[in-house]
């Protein structure tokens, strides 16, 4: 029997801390405009000519209207996950994503505007870590937990 190989889309994801960090630890989440009640961190594909950091800044500008952030830390590994069945068709030819996570702090002058040229989100809010998983879409929870635990162990959260 032939082993099935999966194709993963290279991607970056941003865990955005509010400008109040480190005094207050609040994380930015946004609700996808194309999937009802699917809250997540901003993320997006890496173009062929880009580094992950360049893709991060471009994606933030495209998705939340600003890239005025300070990069605090980077998750040391790439993490992959598979798309659920209802997302696979939309993301063809990819079976999932392989992601590089960044922990960033929104600068005071970073004004969030999700009414971008091609809006991906229809709402956003800052939540504390304890509240986070009440909102996050189910298929991203394991990866988010892994990344957040790492940043906690390292003393950032």
mmCIF file with all atom_site columns, C-alpha atoms in Angstrom:
data_model
loop_
_atom_site.group_PDB
_atom_site.id
_atom_site.type_symbol
_atom_site.label_atom_id
_atom_site.label_alt_id
_atom_site.label_comp_id
_atom_site.label_asym_id
_atom_site.label_entity_id
_atom_site.label_seq_id
_atom_site.pdbx_PDB_ins_code
_atom_site.Cartn_x
_atom_site.Cartn_y
_atom_site.Cartn_z
_atom_site.occupancy
_atom_site.B_iso_or_equiv
_atom_site.pdbx_formal_charge
_atom_site.auth_seq_id
_atom_site.auth_comp_id
_atom_site.auth_asym_id
_atom_site.auth_atom_id
_atom_site.pdbx_PDB_model_num
ATOM 1   C CA . UNK A 1 1   ? 0.000   0.000  0.000  1.00 0.00 ? 1   UNK A CA 1
ATOM 2   C CA . UNK A 1 2   ? 1.367   3.410  -0.972 1.00 0.00 ? 2   UNK A CA 1
ATOM 3   C CA . UNK A 1 3   ? 1.916   5.857  1.893  1.00 0.00 ? 3   UNK A CA 1
ATOM 4   C CA . UNK A 1 4   ? -0.026  9.089  1.522  1.00 0.00 ? 4   UNK A CA 1
ATOM 5   C CA . UNK A 1 5   ? 2.102   12.220 1.699  1.00 0.00 ? 5   UNK A CA 1
ATOM 6   C CA . UNK A 1 6   ? 0.542   15.442 2.840  1.00 0.00 ? 6   UNK A CA 1
ATOM 7   C CA . UNK A 1 7   ? 1.240   18.914 1.518  1.00 0.00 ? 7   UNK A CA 1
ATOM 8   C CA . UNK A 1 8   ? 1.587   21.755 4.019  1.00 0.00 ? 8   UNK A CA 1
ATOM 9   C CA . UNK A 1 9   ? 1.354   25.457 3.226  1.00 0.00 ? 9   UNK A CA 1
ATOM 10  C CA . UNK A 1 10  ? 4.224   27.524 4.741  1.00 0.00 ? 10  UNK A CA 1
ATOM 11  C CA . UNK A 1 11  ? 2.650   30.077 7.041  1.00 0.00 ? 11  UNK A CA 1
ATOM 12  C CA . UNK A 1 12  ? 3.378   32.600 9.793  1.00 0.00 ? 12  UNK A CA 1
ATOM 13  C CA . UNK A 1 13  ? 1.207   33.343 12.812 1.00 0.00 ? 13  UNK A CA 1
ATOM 14  C CA . UNK A 1 14  ? 1.273   36.285 15.218 1.00 0.00 ? 14  UNK A CA 1
ATOM 15  C CA . UNK A 1 15  ? 0.415   36.156 18.887 1.00 0.00 ? 15  UNK A CA 1
ATOM 16  C CA . UNK A 1 16  ? -0.181  39.865 19.448 1.00 0.00 ? 16  UNK A CA 1
ATOM 17  C CA . UNK A 1 17  ? 0.061   41.312 22.936 1.00 0.00 ? 17  UNK A CA 1
ATOM 18  C CA . UNK A 1 18  ? -1.698  44.592 23.636 1.00 0.00 ? 18  UNK A CA 1
ATOM 19  C CA . UNK A 1 19  ? 0.350   47.788 24.095 1.00 0.00 ? 19  UNK A CA 1
ATOM 20  C CA . UNK A 1 20  ? -0.281  47.397 27.881 1.00 0.00 ? 20  UNK A CA 1
ATOM 21  C CA . UNK A 1 21  ? 2.150   44.448 27.986 1.00 0.00 ? 21  UNK A CA 1
ATOM 22  C CA . UNK A 1 22  ? 4.000   43.583 30.256 1.00 0.00 ? 22  UNK A CA 1
ATOM 23  C CA . UNK A 1 23  ? 1.769   45.265 32.889 1.00 0.00 ? 23  UNK A CA 1
ATOM 24  C CA . UNK A 1 24  ? -1.320  43.543 31.472 1.00 0.00 ? 24  UNK A CA 1
ATOM 25  C CA . UNK A 1 25  ? -1.154  40.351 29.415 1.00 0.00 ? 25  UNK A CA 1
ATOM 26  C CA . UNK A 1 26  ? -3.922  40.448 26.803 1.00 0.00 ? 26  UNK A CA 1
ATOM 27  C CA . UNK A 1 27  ? -3.864  38.583 23.494 1.00 0.00 ? 27  UNK A CA 1
ATOM 28  C CA . UNK A 1 28  ? -5.423  39.740 20.223 1.00 0.00 ? 28  UNK A CA 1
ATOM 29  C CA . UNK A 1 29  ? -7.898  37.379 18.581 1.00 0.00 ? 29  UNK A CA 1
ATOM 30  C CA . UNK A 1 30  ? -10.119 37.965 15.582 1.00 0.00 ? 30  UNK A CA 1
ATOM 31  C CA . UNK A 1 31  ? -13.213 36.312 14.164 1.00 0.00 ? 31  UNK A CA 1
ATOM 32  C CA . UNK A 1 32  ? -12.913 35.080 10.588 1.00 0.00 ? 32  UNK A CA 1
ATOM 33  C CA . UNK A 1 33  ? -15.394 36.655 8.201  1.00 0.00 ? 33  UNK A CA 1
ATOM 34  C CA . UNK A 1 34  ? -15.700 33.447 6.130  1.00 0.00 ? 34  UNK A CA 1
ATOM 35  C CA . UNK A 1 35  ? -16.262 30.912 8.965  1.00 0.00 ? 35  UNK A CA 1
ATOM 36  C CA . UNK A 1 36  ? -18.841 31.633 11.665 1.00 0.00 ? 36  UNK A CA 1
ATOM 37  C CA . UNK A 1 37  ? -17.461 31.778 15.239 1.00 0.00 ? 37  UNK A CA 1
ATOM 38  C CA . UNK A 1 38  ? -13.907 30.888 14.151 1.00 0.00 ? 38  UNK A CA 1
ATOM 39  C CA . UNK A 1 39  ? -11.638 33.039 16.308 1.00 0.00 ? 39  UNK A CA 1
ATOM 40  C CA . UNK A 1 40  ? -7.903  32.892 15.770 1.00 0.00 ? 40  UNK A CA 1
ATOM 41  C CA . UNK A 1 41  ? -4.578  34.718 15.789 1.00 0.00 ? 41  UNK A CA 1
ATOM 42  C CA . UNK A 1 42  ? -3.650  36.566 12.576 1.00 0.00 ? 42  UNK A CA 1
ATOM 43  C CA . UNK A 1 43  ? -1.769  34.307 10.184 1.00 0.00 ? 43  UNK A CA 1
ATOM 44  C CA . UNK A 1 44  ? -0.942  33.981 6.520  1.00 0.00 ? 44  UNK A CA 1
ATOM 45  C CA . UNK A 1 45  ? 1.108   32.355 3.825  1.00 0.00 ? 45  UNK A CA 1
ATOM 46  C CA . UNK A 1 46  ? 4.767   33.010 3.151  1.00 0.00 ? 46  UNK A CA 1
ATOM 47  C CA . UNK A 1 47  ? 5.511   34.130 -0.390 1.00 0.00 ? 47  UNK A CA 1
ATOM 48  C CA . UNK A 1 48  ? 8.426   32.439 -2.204 1.00 0.00 ? 48  UNK A CA 1
ATOM 49  C CA . UNK A 1 49  ? 10.797  35.408 -1.900 1.00 0.00 ? 49  UNK A CA 1
ATOM 50  C CA . UNK A 1 50  ? 9.987   36.226 1.753  1.00 0.00 ? 50  UNK A CA 1
ATOM 51  C CA . UNK A 1 51  ? 11.565  35.392 5.071  1.00 0.00 ? 51  UNK A CA 1
ATOM 52  C CA . UNK A 1 52  ? 9.121   34.440 7.842  1.00 0.00 ? 52  UNK A CA 1
ATOM 53  C CA . UNK A 1 53  ? 9.634   37.862 9.506  1.00 0.00 ? 53  UNK A CA 1
ATOM 54  C CA . UNK A 1 54  ? 8.909   39.704 6.246  1.00 0.00 ? 54  UNK A CA 1
ATOM 55  C CA . UNK A 1 55  ? 5.765   37.591 5.764  1.00 0.00 ? 55  UNK A CA 1
ATOM 56  C CA . UNK A 1 56  ? 4.705   38.328 9.353  1.00 0.00 ? 56  UNK A CA 1
ATOM 57  C CA . UNK A 1 57  ? 4.890   42.097 8.859  1.00 0.00 ? 57  UNK A CA 1
ATOM 58  C CA . UNK A 1 58  ? 3.157   41.936 5.461  1.00 0.00 ? 58  UNK A CA 1
ATOM 59  C CA . UNK A 1 59  ? 0.365   39.696 6.767  1.00 0.00 ? 59  UNK A CA 1
ATOM 60  C CA . UNK A 1 60  ? -0.256  41.928 9.800  1.00 0.00 ? 60  UNK A CA 1
ATOM 61  C CA . UNK A 1 61  ? -0.581  44.970 7.539  1.00 0.00 ? 61  UNK A CA 1
ATOM 62  C CA . UNK A 1 62  ? -2.955  43.081 5.203  1.00 0.00 ? 62  UNK A CA 1
ATOM 63  C CA . UNK A 1 63  ? -5.103  41.509 7.933  1.00 0.00 ? 63  UNK A CA 1
ATOM 64  C CA . UNK A 1 64  ? -5.252  44.055 10.765 1.00 0.00 ? 64  UNK A CA 1
ATOM 65  C CA . UNK A 1 65  ? -4.185  47.262 9.030  1.00 0.00 ? 65  UNK A CA 1
ATOM 66  C CA . UNK A 1 66  ? -0.933  47.742 10.947 1.00 0.00 ? 66  UNK A CA 1
ATOM 67  C CA . UNK A 1 67  ? 2.468   46.132 11.334 1.00 0.00 ? 67  UNK A CA 1
ATOM 68  C CA . UNK A 1 68  ? 3.647   48.498 14.075 1.00 0.00 ? 68  UNK A CA 1
ATOM 69  C CA . UNK A 1 69  ? 4.799   45.769 16.431 1.00 0.00 ? 69  UNK A CA 1
ATOM 70  C CA . UNK A 1 70  ? 7.858   44.815 18.414 1.00 0.00 ? 70  UNK A CA 1
ATOM 71  C CA . UNK A 1 71  ? 8.881   41.196 17.916 1.00 0.00 ? 71  UNK A CA 1
ATOM 72  C CA . UNK A 1 72  ? 9.451   39.809 21.403 1.00 0.00 ? 72  UNK A CA 1
ATOM 73  C CA . UNK A 1 73  ? 10.156  36.157 20.641 1.00 0.00 ? 73  UNK A CA 1
ATOM 74  C CA . UNK A 1 74  ? 9.856   33.443 18.035 1.00 0.00 ? 74  UNK A CA 1
ATOM 75  C CA . UNK A 1 75  ? 8.793   29.838 18.587 1.00 0.00 ? 75  UNK A CA 1
ATOM 76  C CA . UNK A 1 76  ? 11.955  27.810 17.820 1.00 0.00 ? 76  UNK A CA 1
ATOM 77  C CA . UNK A 1 77  ? 10.338  25.198 15.558 1.00 0.00 ? 77  UNK A CA 1
ATOM 78  C CA . UNK A 1 78  ? 7.864   24.958 12.723 1.00 0.00 ? 78  UNK A CA 1
ATOM 79  C CA . UNK A 1 79  ? 4.532   23.415 13.775 1.00 0.00 ? 79  UNK A CA 1
ATOM 80  C CA . UNK A 1 80  ? 2.139   21.707 11.400 1.00 0.00 ? 80  UNK A CA 1
ATOM 81  C CA . UNK A 1 81  ? -1.536  20.910 11.618 1.00 0.00 ? 81  UNK A CA 1
ATOM 82  C CA . UNK A 1 82  ? -4.094  19.371 9.278  1.00 0.00 ? 82  UNK A CA 1
ATOM 83  C CA . UNK A 1 83  ? -7.140  21.247 8.067  1.00 0.00 ? 83  UNK A CA 1
ATOM 84  C CA . UNK A 1 84  ? -10.530 19.843 9.053  1.00 0.00 ? 84  UNK A CA 1
ATOM 85  C CA . UNK A 1 85  ? -12.564 18.285 6.216  1.00 0.00 ? 85  UNK A CA 1
ATOM 86  C CA . UNK A 1 86  ? -14.681 21.407 5.592  1.00 0.00 ? 86  UNK A CA 1
ATOM 87  C CA . UNK A 1 87  ? -11.547 23.563 5.100  1.00 0.00 ? 87  UNK A CA 1
ATOM 88  C CA . UNK A 1 88  ? -9.483  21.159 2.928  1.00 0.00 ? 88  UNK A CA 1
ATOM 89  C CA . UNK A 1 89  ? -11.454 21.875 -0.277 1.00 0.00 ? 89  UNK A CA 1
ATOM 90  C CA . UNK A 1 90  ? -11.079 25.625 0.159  1.00 0.00 ? 90  UNK A CA 1
ATOM 91  C CA . UNK A 1 91  ? -7.304  25.339 0.727  1.00 0.00 ? 91  UNK A CA 1
ATOM 92  C CA . UNK A 1 92  ? -6.548  22.829 -2.068 1.00 0.00 ? 92  UNK A CA 1
ATOM 93  C CA . UNK A 1 93  ? -3.844  21.618 -2.861 1.00 0.00 ? 93  UNK A CA 1
ATOM 94  C CA . UNK A 1 94  ? -2.833  21.855 0.809  1.00 0.00 ? 94  UNK A CA 1
ATOM 95  C CA . UNK A 1 95  ? -3.765  19.345 3.519  1.00 0.00 ? 95  UNK A CA 1
ATOM 96  C CA . UNK A 1 96  ? -2.727  21.690 6.307  1.00 0.00 ? 96  UNK A CA 1
ATOM 97  C CA . UNK A 1 97  ? -0.247  24.348 7.288  1.00 0.00 ? 97  UNK A CA 1
ATOM 98  C CA . UNK A 1 98  ? 3.261   24.398 8.676  1.00 0.00 ? 98  UNK A CA 1
ATOM 99  C CA . UNK A 1 99  ? 3.665   27.515 10.763 1.00 0.00 ? 99  UNK A CA 1
ATOM 100 C CA . UNK A 1 100 ? 6.268   29.743 12.356 1.00 0.00 ? 100 UNK A CA 1
ATOM 101 C CA . UNK A 1 101 ? 4.873   31.554 15.412 1.00 0.00 ? 101 UNK A CA 1
ATOM 102 C CA . UNK A 1 102 ? 5.947   34.994 16.596 1.00 0.00 ? 102 UNK A CA 1
ATOM 103 C CA . UNK A 1 103 ? 5.117   36.687 19.887 1.00 0.00 ? 103 UNK A CA 1
ATOM 104 C CA . UNK A 1 104 ? 4.775   40.420 19.221 1.00 0.00 ? 104 UNK A CA 1
ATOM 105 C CA . UNK A 1 105 ? 3.668   43.495 21.132 1.00 0.00 ? 105 UNK A CA 1
ATOM 106 C CA . UNK A 1 106 ? 1.464   46.043 19.422 1.00 0.00 ? 106 UNK A CA 1
ATOM 107 C CA . UNK A 1 107 ? 3.060   49.480 19.637 1.00 0.00 ? 107 UNK A CA 1
ATOM 108 C CA . UNK A 1 108 ? 1.013   52.385 21.051 1.00 0.00 ? 108 UNK A CA 1
ATOM 109 C CA . UNK A 1 109 ? 0.856   53.929 17.568 1.00 0.00 ? 109 UNK A CA 1
ATOM 110 C CA . UNK A 1 110 ? -0.354  50.633 16.048 1.00 0.00 ? 110 UNK A CA 1
ATOM 111 C CA . UNK A 1 111 ? -3.984  51.301 15.162 1.00 0.00 ? 111 UNK A CA 1
ATOM 112 C CA . UNK A 1 112 ? -5.913  48.144 14.342 1.00 0.00 ? 112 UNK A CA 1
ATOM 113 C CA . UNK A 1 113 ? -8.235  48.360 11.351 1.00 0.00 ? 113 UNK A CA 1
ATOM 114 C CA . UNK A 1 114 ? -9.775  45.075 10.202 1.00 0.00 ? 114 UNK A CA 1
ATOM 115 C CA . UNK A 1 115 ? -11.683 46.872 7.411  1.00 0.00 ? 115 UNK A CA 1
ATOM 116 C CA . UNK A 1 116 ? -8.797  46.183 5.032  1.00 0.00 ? 116 UNK A CA 1
ATOM 117 C CA . UNK A 1 117 ? -8.853  45.856 1.245  1.00 0.00 ? 117 UNK A CA 1
ATOM 118 C CA . UNK A 1 118 ? -9.823  42.175 1.503  1.00 0.00 ? 118 UNK A CA 1
ATOM 119 C CA . UNK A 1 119 ? -11.203 41.769 5.048  1.00 0.00 ? 119 UNK A CA 1
ATOM 120 C CA . UNK A 1 120 ? -10.455 38.416 6.642  1.00 0.00 ? 120 UNK A CA 1
ATOM 121 C CA . UNK A 1 121 ? -11.976 39.310 10.000 1.00 0.00 ? 121 UNK A CA 1
ATOM 122 C CA . UNK A 1 122 ? -15.306 40.823 11.026 1.00 0.00 ? 122 UNK A CA 1
ATOM 123 C CA . UNK A 1 123 ? -14.528 41.365 14.736 1.00 0.00 ? 123 UNK A CA 1
ATOM 124 C CA . UNK A 1 124 ? -11.586 41.407 17.126 1.00 0.00 ? 124 UNK A CA 1
ATOM 125 C CA . UNK A 1 125 ? -10.825 41.732 20.819 1.00 0.00 ? 125 UNK A CA 1
ATOM 126 C CA . UNK A 1 126 ? -8.072  41.386 23.365 1.00 0.00 ? 126 UNK A CA 1
ATOM 127 C CA . UNK A 1 127 ? -8.554  38.564 25.885 1.00 0.00 ? 127 UNK A CA 1
ATOM 128 C CA . UNK A 1 128 ? -6.534  37.140 28.758 1.00 0.00 ? 128 UNK A CA 1
ATOM 129 C CA . UNK A 1 129 ? -5.010  33.674 28.377 1.00 0.00 ? 129 UNK A CA 1
ATOM 130 C CA . UNK A 1 130 ? -7.622  32.085 30.648 1.00 0.00 ? 130 UNK A CA 1
ATOM 131 C CA . UNK A 1 131 ? -10.404 33.329 28.316 1.00 0.00 ? 131 UNK A CA 1
ATOM 132 C CA . UNK A 1 132 ? -8.623  32.536 25.062 1.00 0.00 ? 132 UNK A CA 1
ATOM 133 C CA . UNK A 1 133 ? -9.742  28.942 24.560 1.00 0.00 ? 133 UNK A CA 1
ATOM 134 C CA . UNK A 1 134 ? -13.416 29.843 25.062 1.00 0.00 ? 134 UNK A CA 1
ATOM 135 C CA . UNK A 1 135 ? -13.155 31.474 21.627 1.00 0.00 ? 135 UNK A CA 1
ATOM 136 C CA . UNK A 1 136 ? -10.509 29.695 19.540 1.00 0.00 ? 136 UNK A CA 1
ATOM 137 C CA . UNK A 1 137 ? -11.717 27.416 16.776 1.00 0.00 ? 137 UNK A CA 1
ATOM 138 C CA . UNK A 1 138 ? -11.322 23.744 17.750 1.00 0.00 ? 138 UNK A CA 1
ATOM 139 C CA . UNK A 1 139 ? -8.739  22.616 15.208 1.00 0.00 ? 139 UNK A CA 1
ATOM 140 C CA . UNK A 1 140 ? -6.194  25.262 16.256 1.00 0.00 ? 140 UNK A CA 1
ATOM 141 C CA . UNK A 1 141 ? -6.391  24.676 20.017 1.00 0.00 ? 141 UNK A CA 1
ATOM 142 C CA . UNK A 1 142 ? -3.636  22.044 20.344 1.00 0.00 ? 142 UNK A CA 1
ATOM 143 C CA . UNK A 1 143 ? -1.090  24.139 18.420 1.00 0.00 ? 143 UNK A CA 1
ATOM 144 C CA . UNK A 1 144 ? -2.008  27.329 20.305 1.00 0.00 ? 144 UNK A CA 1
ATOM 145 C CA . UNK A 1 145 ? -1.679  25.507 23.631 1.00 0.00 ? 145 UNK A CA 1
ATOM 146 C CA . UNK A 1 146 ? 1.764   24.168 22.665 1.00 0.00 ? 146 UNK A CA 1
ATOM 147 C CA . UNK A 1 147 ? 3.061   27.585 21.577 1.00 0.00 ? 147 UNK A CA 1
ATOM 148 C CA . UNK A 1 148 ? 1.602   29.494 24.541 1.00 0.00 ? 148 UNK A CA 1
ATOM 149 C CA . UNK A 1 149 ? 3.021   26.941 27.014 1.00 0.00 ? 149 UNK A CA 1
ATOM 150 C CA . UNK A 1 150 ? 6.468   27.481 25.483 1.00 0.00 ? 150 UNK A CA 1
ATOM 151 C CA . UNK A 1 151 ? 6.212   31.281 25.814 1.00 0.00 ? 151 UNK A CA 1
ATOM 152 C CA . UNK A 1 152 ? 5.007   30.857 29.415 1.00 0.00 ? 152 UNK A CA 1
ATOM 153 C CA . UNK A 1 153 ? 7.960   28.578 30.258 1.00 0.00 ? 153 UNK A CA 1
ATOM 154 C CA . UNK A 1 154 ? 10.315  31.173 28.764 1.00 0.00 ? 154 UNK A CA 1
ATOM 155 C CA . UNK A 1 155 ? 8.770   33.846 31.010 1.00 0.00 ? 155 UNK A CA 1
ATOM 156 C CA . UNK A 1 156 ? 7.094   35.987 28.354 1.00 0.00 ? 156 UNK A CA 1
ATOM 157 C CA . UNK A 1 157 ? 3.491   35.267 29.399 1.00 0.00 ? 157 UNK A CA 1
#
